[in-house]
PDB file of C-alpha atoms and ligand atoms in Angstrom:
ATOM      1  CA  MET E   1     -29.755   7.607  -1.100  1.00  0.00           C
ATOM      2  CA  LYS E   2     -27.182   9.001   1.558  1.00  0.00           C
ATOM      3  CA  ASP E   3     -24.373  12.004   0.819  1.00  0.00           C
ATOM      4  CA  ILE E   4     -22.117   9.492  -0.218  1.00  0.00           C
ATOM      5  CA  MET E   5     -19.377  12.010   1.824  1.00  0.00           C
ATOM      6  CA  THR E   6     -20.438  10.984   4.896  1.00  0.00           C
ATOM      7  CA  ALA E   7     -19.802   7.395   3.689  1.00  0.00           C
ATOM      8  CA  PRO E   8     -17.311   5.845   6.605  1.00  0.00           C
ATOM      9  CA  PHE E   9     -15.107   4.716   3.939  1.00  0.00           C
ATOM     10  CA  LEU E  10     -14.547   7.564   1.784  1.00  0.00           C
ATOM     11  CA  VAL E  11     -14.344   9.620   5.521  1.00  0.00           C
ATOM     12  CA  GLU E  12     -11.411   7.152   6.381  1.00  0.00           C
ATOM     13  CA  MET E  13      -9.788   7.491   2.790  1.00  0.00           C
ATOM     14  CA  ILE E  14      -9.874  10.921   2.994  1.00  0.00           C
ATOM     15  CA  ARG E  15      -8.216  11.106   6.458  1.00  0.00           C
ATOM     16  CA  THR E  16      -5.233   8.876   5.627  1.00  0.00           C
ATOM     17  CA  VAL E  17      -3.927  10.296   1.996  1.00  0.00           C
ATOM     18  CA  THR E  18      -4.156  13.641   3.888  1.00  0.00           C
ATOM     19  CA  ASN E  19      -2.272  12.397   7.150  1.00  0.00           C
ATOM     20  CA  MET E  20       0.357  10.683   3.972  1.00  0.00           C
ATOM     21  CA  TYR E  21       0.476  13.622   2.947  1.00  0.00           C
ATOM     22  CA  ASN E  22       1.513  15.438   5.767  1.00  0.00           C
ATOM     23  CA  HIS E  23       3.855  12.920   6.519  1.00  0.00           C
ATOM     24  CA  GLY E  24       5.285  14.024   3.578  1.00  0.00           C
ATOM     25  CA  TRP E  25       5.430  10.275   1.910  1.00  0.00           C
ATOM     26  CA  ASP E  26       3.517  11.671  -1.337  1.00  0.00           C
ATOM     27  CA  GLU E  27       4.748  14.887  -2.625  1.00  0.00           C
ATOM     28  CA  ARG E  28       3.386  16.318  -5.309  1.00  0.00           C
ATOM     29  CA  ASN E  29       0.901  13.403  -6.808  1.00  0.00           C
ATOM     30  CA  GLY E  30       3.147  10.996  -5.675  1.00  0.00           C
ATOM     31  CA  GLY E  31       1.487   8.082  -4.105  1.00  0.00           C
ATOM     32  CA  ASN E  32      -1.783   5.748  -4.665  1.00  0.00           C
ATOM     33  CA  ILE E  33      -4.382   3.774  -2.862  1.00  0.00           C
ATOM     34  CA  SER E  34      -6.965   1.244  -3.386  1.00  0.00           C
ATOM     35  CA  LEU E  35      -9.330   0.221  -0.750  1.00  0.00           C
ATOM     36  CA  MET E  36     -11.721  -2.476  -1.853  1.00  0.00           C
ATOM     37  CA  LEU E  37     -15.443  -2.451  -0.444  1.00  0.00           C
ATOM     38  CA  GLU E  38     -17.805  -4.964  -0.194  1.00  0.00           C
ATOM     39  CA  GLU E  39     -21.130  -3.959  -2.271  1.00  0.00           C
ATOM     40  CA  ASP E  40     -23.118  -3.604   1.011  1.00  0.00           C
ATOM     41  CA  GLU E  41     -20.953  -0.830   2.970  1.00  0.00           C
ATOM     42  CA  ILE E  42     -21.603   1.451  -0.641  1.00  0.00           C
ATOM     43  CA  THR E  43     -25.407   1.064  -1.838  1.00  0.00           C
ATOM     44  CA  ASP E  44     -26.654   3.231   1.087  1.00  0.00           C
ATOM     45  CA  TYR E  45     -24.731   5.907  -1.196  1.00  0.00           C
ATOM     46  CA  LEU E  46     -24.524   4.820  -4.901  1.00  0.00           C
ATOM     47  CA  ASP E  47     -26.554   3.272  -7.247  1.00  0.00           C
ATOM     48  CA  ILE E  48     -24.424   0.643  -7.952  1.00  0.00           C
ATOM     49  CA  HIS E  49     -26.977  -0.178 -11.800  1.00  0.00           C
ATOM     50  CA  HIS E  50     -25.500   3.440 -12.936  1.00  0.00           C
ATOM     51  CA  VAL E  51     -22.534   3.033 -14.487  1.00  0.00           C
ATOM     52  CA  CYS E  52     -20.783   6.193 -15.221  1.00  0.00           C
ATOM     53  CA  ARG E  53     -17.954   5.323 -17.291  1.00  0.00           C
ATOM     54  CA  GLU E  54     -16.513   2.306 -18.567  1.00  0.00           C
ATOM     55  CA  ILE E  55     -12.468   2.171 -18.491  1.00  0.00           C
ATOM     56  CA  PRO E  56     -10.189  -0.165 -20.041  1.00  0.00           C
ATOM     57  CA  ILE E  57      -7.870  -1.387 -17.733  1.00  0.00           C
ATOM     58  CA  GLY E  58      -5.337  -3.510 -19.499  1.00  0.00           C
ATOM     59  CA  PHE E  59      -4.147  -6.050 -17.639  1.00  0.00           C
ATOM     60  CA  GLU E  60      -6.980  -9.386 -16.718  1.00  0.00           C
ATOM     61  CA  ALA E  61      -7.853  -9.628 -13.206  1.00  0.00           C
ATOM     62  CA  PRO E  62     -10.280 -11.993 -13.141  1.00  0.00           C
ATOM     63  CA  ASP E  63     -10.315 -12.659  -9.075  1.00  0.00           C
ATOM     64  CA  LEU E  64     -12.193  -9.193  -9.064  1.00  0.00           C
ATOM     65  CA  ALA E  65     -14.757  -9.750 -11.826  1.00  0.00           C
ATOM     66  CA  GLY E  66     -17.510  -8.116  -9.213  1.00  0.00           C
ATOM     67  CA  ARG E  67     -15.109  -6.282  -7.020  1.00  0.00           C
ATOM     68  CA  TYR E  68     -15.409  -2.935  -6.074  1.00  0.00           C
ATOM     69  CA  PHE E  69     -12.459  -0.546  -5.122  1.00  0.00           C
ATOM     70  CA  LEU E  70     -11.896   3.284  -3.935  1.00  0.00           C
ATOM     71  CA  VAL E  71      -8.029   4.615  -5.607  1.00  0.00           C
ATOM     72  CA  THR E  72      -6.523   7.567  -6.454  1.00  0.00           C
ATOM     73  CA  GLY E  73      -6.711   9.747  -9.394  1.00  0.00           C
ATOM     74  CA  THR E  74      -3.578   9.288 -11.696  1.00  0.00           C
ATOM     75  CA  GLY E  75      -1.712  12.951 -11.894  1.00  0.00           C
ATOM     76  CA  LYS E  76      -3.982  14.239  -8.456  1.00  0.00           C
ATOM     77  CA  TYR E  77      -2.423  15.321  -5.610  1.00  0.00           C
ATOM     78  CA  PHE E  78      -2.914  13.580  -1.745  1.00  0.00           C
ATOM     79  CA  LYS E  79      -3.331  17.618  -0.178  1.00  0.00           C
ATOM     80  CA  ASN E  80      -5.474  18.365  -2.272  1.00  0.00           C
ATOM     81  CA  VAL E  81      -8.203  15.324  -2.402  1.00  0.00           C
ATOM     82  CA  GLN E  82     -10.010  17.054   1.258  1.00  0.00           C
ATOM     83  CA  TYR E  83     -10.656  19.429  -0.758  1.00  0.00           C
ATOM     84  CA  ASP E  84     -12.423  18.005  -3.743  1.00  0.00           C
ATOM     85  CA  PRO E  85     -12.800  14.277  -3.585  1.00  0.00           C
ATOM     86  CA  GLU E  86     -15.212  13.777  -6.222  1.00  0.00           C
ATOM     87  CA  LYS E  87     -12.116  14.979  -8.428  1.00  0.00           C
ATOM     88  CA  ASN E  88      -9.096  12.818  -7.234  1.00  0.00           C
ATOM     89  CA  LEU E  89     -10.513   9.552  -6.404  1.00  0.00           C
ATOM     90  CA  GLY E  90     -12.562   7.571  -8.211  1.00  0.00           C
ATOM     91  CA  LEU E  91     -15.008   4.136  -7.022  1.00  0.00           C
ATOM     92  CA  PHE E  92     -15.585   1.407  -9.692  1.00  0.00           C
ATOM     93  CA  ARG E  93     -16.285  -2.182 -10.007  1.00  0.00           C
ATOM     94  CA  ILE E  94     -14.357  -4.815 -12.099  1.00  0.00           C
ATOM     95  CA  ALA E  95     -16.493  -5.768 -14.874  1.00  0.00           C
ATOM     96  CA  LYS E  96     -17.138  -9.355 -15.547  1.00  0.00           C
ATOM     97  CA  ASP E  97     -14.390  -9.893 -18.142  1.00  0.00           C
ATOM     98  CA  GLY E  98     -11.920  -8.969 -15.253  1.00  0.00           C
ATOM     99  CA  CYS E  99     -10.856  -6.420 -17.622  1.00  0.00           C
ATOM    100  CA  THR E 100     -12.410  -3.280 -17.207  1.00  0.00           C
ATOM    101  CA  ALA E 101     -13.691  -0.462 -14.576  1.00  0.00           C
ATOM    102  CA  GLU E 102     -16.762   0.393 -13.973  1.00  0.00           C
ATOM    103  CA  LEU E 103     -16.532   3.624 -12.978  1.00  0.00           C
ATOM    104  CA  LEU E 104     -19.614   4.633 -10.245  1.00  0.00           C
ATOM    105  CA  TRP E 105     -18.636   7.658  -8.694  1.00  0.00           C
ATOM    106  CA  GLY E 106     -15.380  10.613  -8.365  1.00  0.00           C
ATOM    107  CA  TYR E 107     -12.946  11.213 -11.712  1.00  0.00           C
ATOM    108  CA  SER E 108     -15.354  14.260 -12.186  1.00  0.00           C
ATOM    109  CA  ASP E 109     -13.055  15.659 -14.648  1.00  0.00           C
ATOM    110  CA  GLY E 110     -12.307  13.011 -16.738  1.00  0.00           C
ATOM    111  CA  GLY E 111      -9.368  11.782 -15.028  1.00  0.00           C
ATOM    112  CA  ARG E 112      -9.135   8.151 -13.963  1.00  0.00           C
ATOM    113  CA  PHE E 113      -7.573   5.522 -11.647  1.00  0.00           C
ATOM    114  CA  THR E 114      -4.398   5.865 -11.232  1.00  0.00           C
ATOM    115  CA  SER E 115      -1.565   4.637 -13.641  1.00  0.00           C
ATOM    116  CA  GLU E 116      -0.158   2.021 -10.796  1.00  0.00           C
ATOM    117  CA  LEU E 117      -3.409   0.091 -11.085  1.00  0.00           C
ATOM    118  CA  PRO E 118      -1.481  -2.644 -12.492  1.00  0.00           C
ATOM    119  CA  ALA E 119       0.461  -3.426  -9.191  1.00  0.00           C
ATOM    120  CA  HIS E 120      -2.287  -2.378  -7.479  1.00  0.00           C
ATOM    121  CA  LEU E 121      -4.571  -5.332  -8.174  1.00  0.00           C
ATOM    122  CA  MET E 122      -2.173  -7.958  -9.037  1.00  0.00           C
ATOM    123  CA  SER E 123      -1.462  -7.293  -5.341  1.00  0.00           C
ATOM    124  CA  HIS E 124      -4.722  -7.559  -3.935  1.00  0.00           C
ATOM    125  CA  MET E 125      -5.368 -10.728  -6.313  1.00  0.00           C
ATOM    126  CA  GLU E 126      -2.231 -11.908  -4.204  1.00  0.00           C
ATOM    127  CA  ARG E 127      -3.221 -11.143  -1.258  1.00  0.00           C
ATOM    128  CA  LEU E 128      -6.505 -12.621  -0.271  1.00  0.00           C
ATOM    129  CA  ALA E 129      -4.617 -15.777  -1.912  1.00  0.00           C
ATOM    130  CA  VAL E 130      -3.657 -15.566   0.842  1.00  0.00           C
ATOM    131  CA  ASP E 131      -5.070 -14.044   3.433  1.00  0.00           C
ATOM    132  CA  SER E 132      -8.659 -13.103   2.857  1.00  0.00           C
ATOM    133  CA  LYS E 133      -9.358 -10.578   4.897  1.00  0.00           C
ATOM    134  CA  ASN E 134      -7.259  -8.333   2.833  1.00  0.00           C
ATOM    135  CA  CYS E 135      -8.410  -4.965   1.500  1.00  0.00           C
ATOM    136  CA  VAL E 136      -6.072  -2.125   1.435  1.00  0.00           C
ATOM    137  CA  VAL E 137      -2.949  -1.910  -1.348  1.00  0.00           C
ATOM    138  CA  MET E 138      -1.189   1.529  -0.354  1.00  0.00           C
ATOM    139  CA  HIS E 139       1.486   3.032  -2.504  1.00  0.00           C
ATOM    140  CA  CYS E 140       4.266   6.068  -0.780  1.00  0.00           C
ATOM    141  CA  HIS E 141       7.283   7.134  -0.811  1.00  0.00           C
ATOM    142  CA  PRO E 142       8.746   7.835   2.084  1.00  0.00           C
ATOM    143  CA  ALA E 143      12.586   9.730   2.423  1.00  0.00           C
ATOM    144  CA  ASN E 144      13.892   7.340   4.112  1.00  0.00           C
ATOM    145  CA  LEU E 145      12.964   3.929   3.048  1.00  0.00           C
ATOM    146  CA  LEU E 146      14.421   5.217  -0.012  1.00  0.00           C
ATOM    147  CA  ALA E 147      17.507   6.273   1.072  1.00  0.00           C
ATOM    148  CA  MET E 148      17.901   3.264   2.609  1.00  0.00           C
ATOM    149  CA  THR E 149      17.517   1.788  -1.092  1.00  0.00           C
ATOM    150  CA  TYR E 150      20.796   4.259  -2.210  1.00  0.00           C
ATOM    151  CA  VAL E 151      23.164   2.444   0.590  1.00  0.00           C
ATOM    152  CA  HIS E 152      22.246  -0.366   1.783  1.00  0.00           C
ATOM    153  CA  ASP E 153      21.678  -3.649   0.210  1.00  0.00           C
ATOM    154  CA  LEU E 154      18.889  -4.835  -1.198  1.00  0.00           C
ATOM    155  CA  ASP E 155      19.368  -8.679  -0.683  1.00  0.00           C
ATOM    156  CA  GLU E 156      16.068  -8.634   1.264  1.00  0.00           C
ATOM    157  CA  LYS E 157      16.978 -10.650   3.912  1.00  0.00           C
ATOM    158  CA  ALA E 158      19.546  -8.165   4.878  1.00  0.00           C
ATOM    159  CA  PHE E 159      17.446  -5.657   4.198  1.00  0.00           C
ATOM    160  CA  THR E 160      14.754  -6.761   6.845  1.00  0.00           C
ATOM    161  CA  ARG E 161      17.119  -8.204   9.518  1.00  0.00           C
ATOM    162  CA  THR E 162      18.722  -4.223   9.335  1.00  0.00           C
ATOM    163  CA  LEU E 163      15.246  -3.066  10.275  1.00  0.00           C
ATOM    164  CA  TRP E 164      14.460  -5.691  12.876  1.00  0.00           C
ATOM    165  CA  GLN E 165      17.138  -4.237  14.790  1.00  0.00           C
ATOM    166  CA  MET E 166      16.802  -0.465  14.315  1.00  0.00           C
ATOM    167  CA  CYS E 167      12.995  -0.468  16.294  1.00  0.00           C
ATOM    168  CA  THR E 168      11.896  -2.557  19.308  1.00  0.00           C
ATOM    169  CA  GLU E 169       8.469  -3.224  17.824  1.00  0.00           C
ATOM    170  CA  CYS E 170       9.527  -3.727  14.539  1.00  0.00           C
ATOM    171  CA  ILE E 171       9.261  -7.749  14.539  1.00  0.00           C
ATOM    172  CA  VAL E 172       5.869  -7.983  16.027  1.00  0.00           C
ATOM    173  CA  VAL E 173       4.835  -5.763  13.579  1.00  0.00           C
ATOM    174  CA  PHE E 174       6.244  -6.964  10.301  1.00  0.00           C
ATOM    175  CA  PRO E 175       7.901 -10.502  11.071  1.00  0.00           C
ATOM    176  CA  ASP E 176       7.087 -11.620   7.744  1.00  0.00           C
ATOM    177  CA  GLY E 177       9.514  -9.057   6.558  1.00  0.00           C
ATOM    178  CA  VAL E 178      10.033  -6.884   3.271  1.00  0.00           C
ATOM    179  CA  ASN E 179      10.971  -7.788   0.270  1.00  0.00           C
ATOM    180  CA  VAL E 180      12.286  -6.158  -2.284  1.00  0.00           C
ATOM    181  CA  LEU E 181      12.336  -5.387  -6.063  1.00  0.00           C
ATOM    182  CA  PRO E 182      15.587  -3.836  -7.945  1.00  0.00           C
ATOM    183  CA  TRP E 183      14.963  -0.330 -10.203  1.00  0.00           C
ATOM    184  CA  MET E 184      12.223  -1.546 -12.512  1.00  0.00           C
ATOM    185  CA  LEU E 185       9.953   1.311 -15.246  1.00  0.00           C
ATOM    186  CA  CYS E 186       6.975   2.620 -12.547  1.00  0.00           C
ATOM    187  CA  GLY E 187       3.182   2.137 -13.632  1.00  0.00           C
ATOM    188  CA  THR E 188       4.034  -1.024 -16.414  1.00  0.00           C
ATOM    189  CA  ASN E 189       2.432  -3.813 -16.109  1.00  0.00           C
ATOM    190  CA  GLU E 190       5.408  -5.747 -15.244  1.00  0.00           C
ATOM    191  CA  ILE E 191       6.643  -3.614 -12.344  1.00  0.00           C
ATOM    192  CA  GLY E 192       3.119  -5.179 -11.135  1.00  0.00           C
ATOM    193  CA  ARG E 193       2.810  -8.502 -11.832  1.00  0.00           C
ATOM    194  CA  ALA E 194       6.359  -8.622 -10.307  1.00  0.00           C
ATOM    195  CA  THR E 195       5.343  -5.885  -7.013  1.00  0.00           C
ATOM    196  CA  ALA E 196       2.224  -9.535  -6.857  1.00  0.00           C
ATOM    197  CA  GLU E 197       4.397 -11.726  -6.808  1.00  0.00           C
ATOM    198  CA  LYS E 198       6.900 -10.167  -3.417  1.00  0.00           C
ATOM    199  CA  MET E 199       3.167 -10.078  -1.890  1.00  0.00           C
ATOM    200  CA  ARG E 200       2.554 -13.464  -1.921  1.00  0.00           C
ATOM    201  CA  THR E 201       5.697 -13.348   0.443  1.00  0.00           C
ATOM    202  CA  ALA E 202       5.586  -9.854   2.665  1.00  0.00           C
ATOM    203  CA  ARG E 203       3.367  -6.878   3.606  1.00  0.00           C
ATOM    204  CA  LEU E 204       6.016  -4.661   2.314  1.00  0.00           C
ATOM    205  CA  VAL E 205       7.507  -3.817  -0.854  1.00  0.00           C
ATOM    206  CA  VAL E 206      10.001  -1.577  -0.895  1.00  0.00           C
ATOM    207  CA  TRP E 207      10.798  -0.410  -5.121  1.00  0.00           C
ATOM    208  CA  ALA E 208      14.325   0.839  -4.441  1.00  0.00           C
ATOM    209  CA  GLN E 209      14.633   4.482  -4.863  1.00  0.00           C
ATOM    210  CA  HIS E 210      11.142   5.241  -5.575  1.00  0.00           C
ATOM    211  CA  GLY E 211       9.076   4.069  -2.253  1.00  0.00           C
ATOM    212  CA  ILE E 212       7.465   1.070  -1.060  1.00  0.00           C
ATOM    213  CA  TYR E 213       3.764  -0.425  -1.143  1.00  0.00           C
ATOM    214  CA  GLY E 214       2.266  -1.859   1.835  1.00  0.00           C
ATOM    215  CA  ALA E 215      -0.964  -3.958   2.058  1.00  0.00           C
ATOM    216  CA  GLY E 216      -3.745  -4.589   4.578  1.00  0.00           C
ATOM    217  CA  LYS E 217      -7.248  -5.145   5.908  1.00  0.00           C
ATOM    218  CA  ASP E 218      -7.820  -1.644   6.214  1.00  0.00           C
ATOM    219  CA  LEU E 219      -6.357   1.686   5.629  1.00  0.00           C
ATOM    220  CA  ASP E 220      -5.061   1.536   9.035  1.00  0.00           C
ATOM    221  CA  GLU E 221      -3.392  -1.119   9.385  1.00  0.00           C
ATOM    222  CA  THR E 222      -1.556  -0.742   5.958  1.00  0.00           C
ATOM    223  CA  PHE E 223      -0.651   2.916   7.665  1.00  0.00           C
ATOM    224  CA  GLY E 224       0.281   1.358  10.727  1.00  0.00           C
ATOM    225  CA  LEU E 225       3.033  -0.733   8.612  1.00  0.00           C
ATOM    226  CA  ILE E 226       4.541   1.774   6.061  1.00  0.00           C
ATOM    227  CA  GLU E 227       4.628   3.706   9.311  1.00  0.00           C
ATOM    228  CA  THR E 228       6.775   1.674  11.148  1.00  0.00           C
ATOM    229  CA  ALA E 229       9.320   0.484   8.993  1.00  0.00           C
ATOM    230  CA  GLU E 230       9.602   3.674   7.822  1.00  0.00           C
ATOM    231  CA  LYS E 231      10.362   4.773  11.466  1.00  0.00           C
ATOM    232  CA  ALA E 232      12.885   1.792  10.943  1.00  0.00           C
ATOM    233  CA  ALA E 233      14.383   3.793   8.589  1.00  0.00           C
ATOM    234  CA  GLU E 234      14.819   7.025   9.638  1.00  0.00           C
ATOM    235  CA  ILE E 235      16.897   5.291  12.643  1.00  0.00           C
ATOM    236  CA  TYR E 236      18.856   3.298   9.729  1.00  0.00           C
ATOM    237  CA  MET E 237      20.138   6.804   8.028  1.00  0.00           C
ATOM    238  CA  LYS E 238      20.526   8.306  11.383  1.00  0.00           C
ATOM    239  CA  ILE E 239      23.291   6.166  12.462  1.00  0.00           C
ATOM    240  CA  ALA E 240      24.530   4.422   9.447  1.00  0.00           C
ATOM    241  CA  GLY E 241      28.107   5.270   8.686  1.00  0.00           C
ATOM    242  CA  LEU E 242      28.649   6.066  12.823  1.00  0.00           C
ATOM    243  CA  PRO E 243      30.556   2.999  14.328  1.00  0.00           C
ATOM    244  CA  LEU E 244      27.571   0.577  16.037  1.00  0.00           C
ATOM    245  CA  LYS E 245      28.123   0.474  19.853  1.00  0.00           C
ATOM    246  CA  ASN E 246      25.123  -2.160  20.604  1.00  0.00           C
ATOM    247  CA  THR E 247      21.963  -3.848  18.236  1.00  0.00           C
ATOM    248  CA  ILE E 248      19.688  -6.358  18.813  1.00  0.00           C
ATOM    249  CA  THR E 249      19.881  -9.594  19.304  1.00  0.00           C
ATOM    250  CA  ASP E 250      18.675 -12.388  17.203  1.00  0.00           C
ATOM    251  CA  ALA E 251      18.375 -13.589  20.485  1.00  0.00           C
ATOM    252  CA  GLN E 252      16.550 -10.700  21.695  1.00  0.00           C
ATOM    253  CA  LEU E 253      14.157 -11.078  18.344  1.00  0.00           C
ATOM    254  CA  HIS E 254      13.620 -14.790  19.172  1.00  0.00           C
ATOM    255  CA  GLU E 255      12.308 -13.529  22.658  1.00  0.00           C
ATOM    256  CA  LEU E 256      10.030 -11.121  20.961  1.00  0.00           C
ATOM    257  CA  GLU E 257       8.736 -13.299  18.501  1.00  0.00           C
ATOM    258  CA  GLN E 258       7.502 -16.271  21.533  1.00  0.00           C
ATOM    259  CA  HIS E 259       6.247 -12.962  23.982  1.00  0.00           C
ATOM    260  CA  PHE E 260       4.298 -11.060  20.753  1.00  0.00           C
ATOM    261  CA  ASP E 261       3.271 -15.050  19.197  1.00  0.00           C
ATOM    262  CA  VAL E 262       4.343 -13.763  16.175  1.00  0.00           C
ATOM    263  CA  VAL E 263       6.395 -15.949  13.694  1.00  0.00           C
ATOM    264  CA  ALA E 264       9.414 -14.647  11.934  1.00  0.00           C
ATOM    265  CA  ARG E 265      10.490 -15.389   8.130  1.00  0.00           C
ATOM    266  CA  GLU E 266      12.107 -18.175   8.321  1.00  0.00           C
ATOM    267  CA  GLY E 267      15.695 -18.587   7.939  1.00  0.00           C
ATOM    268  CA  TYR E 268      16.259 -14.722   8.569  1.00  0.00           C
ATOM    269  CA  LEU E 269      16.520 -15.205  11.957  1.00  0.00           C
ATOM    270  CA  SER E 270      20.368 -17.778  13.229  1.00  0.00           C
TER     271      SER E 270
HETATM  272  P1  13P F 301       0.047   8.459 -10.376  1.00  0.00           P
HETATM  273  O1  13P F 301      -0.317   9.318 -10.526  1.00  0.00           O
HETATM  274  O2  13P F 301      -0.535   7.734 -12.074  1.00  0.00           O
HETATM  275  O3  13P F 301      -0.728   7.396  -8.980  1.00  0.00           O
HETATM  276  O4  13P F 301       1.325   7.879 -10.119  1.00  0.00           O
HETATM  277  C1  13P F 301       1.941   8.136  -9.001  1.00  0.00           C
HETATM  278  C2  13P F 301       3.260   7.430  -8.129  1.00  0.00           C
HETATM  279  O5  13P F 301       3.431   7.278  -7.511  1.00  0.00           O
HETATM  280  C3  13P F 301       3.561   6.722  -9.353  1.00  0.00           C
HETATM  281  O6  13P F 301       4.583   5.467  -8.892  1.00  0.00           O
HETATM  282 ZN1   ZN F 302       5.176   6.068  -6.838  1.00  0.00          ZN
END
């Protein structure tokens, strides 16, 4: 067996988590990531027949039976992942019953996966139904997006249009827009179901007064998605309250749509 610390998926996960911490998006244990892996990505590094522990997940994920996930641990600090990946991360397979995690590696101090596993796995199921390449669900607490949920209308169309108007590239990066959930209790199956439902139509879901979820094909793309939305929210928070002299017009947003060959969420542009 090769050393798992050299596995590309683990190296990339550690780099991403560290980068997110350095961006200030993940204070204390804030944030969590799940990365879906193919069996042949891990067989050089782990004996997939050796299950260290079985952990009930508390909901049903039948579509994910047999799938492998690398997931941050609950209560674990992103800041510390690079120093002790085996304690702060875990790699498990969803058992045939669809409601048990078969731990193959990690959570070495007896810990377990993030408390937001419902939002992660339910979102994976929804995103896979619309995009078979989706492998990542990422949650964090970026300050400007969070701040925006205190001062901006939470209507999804209004929220999305504001972000599109803040930076030229936003409509290119997230033409599907941003969906928004009102404040809900986190770490529950209910917020998991609500998040997954919102994931049907957009890869970004804001949790008002809490943070954001992003989904994508790999860690880099998903990070970039959140990074772009957060930059737009930063511009908004700098100009909110100031008299607006210029904006990106709908005609210009249509120009971007055509030039970059993307389709803006239906009904969001006039
Ligand atoms: P976990 O430590 O359980 O991952 O929770 C962090 C968080 O951001 C909750 O929304
Ligand atoms: Zn959170």
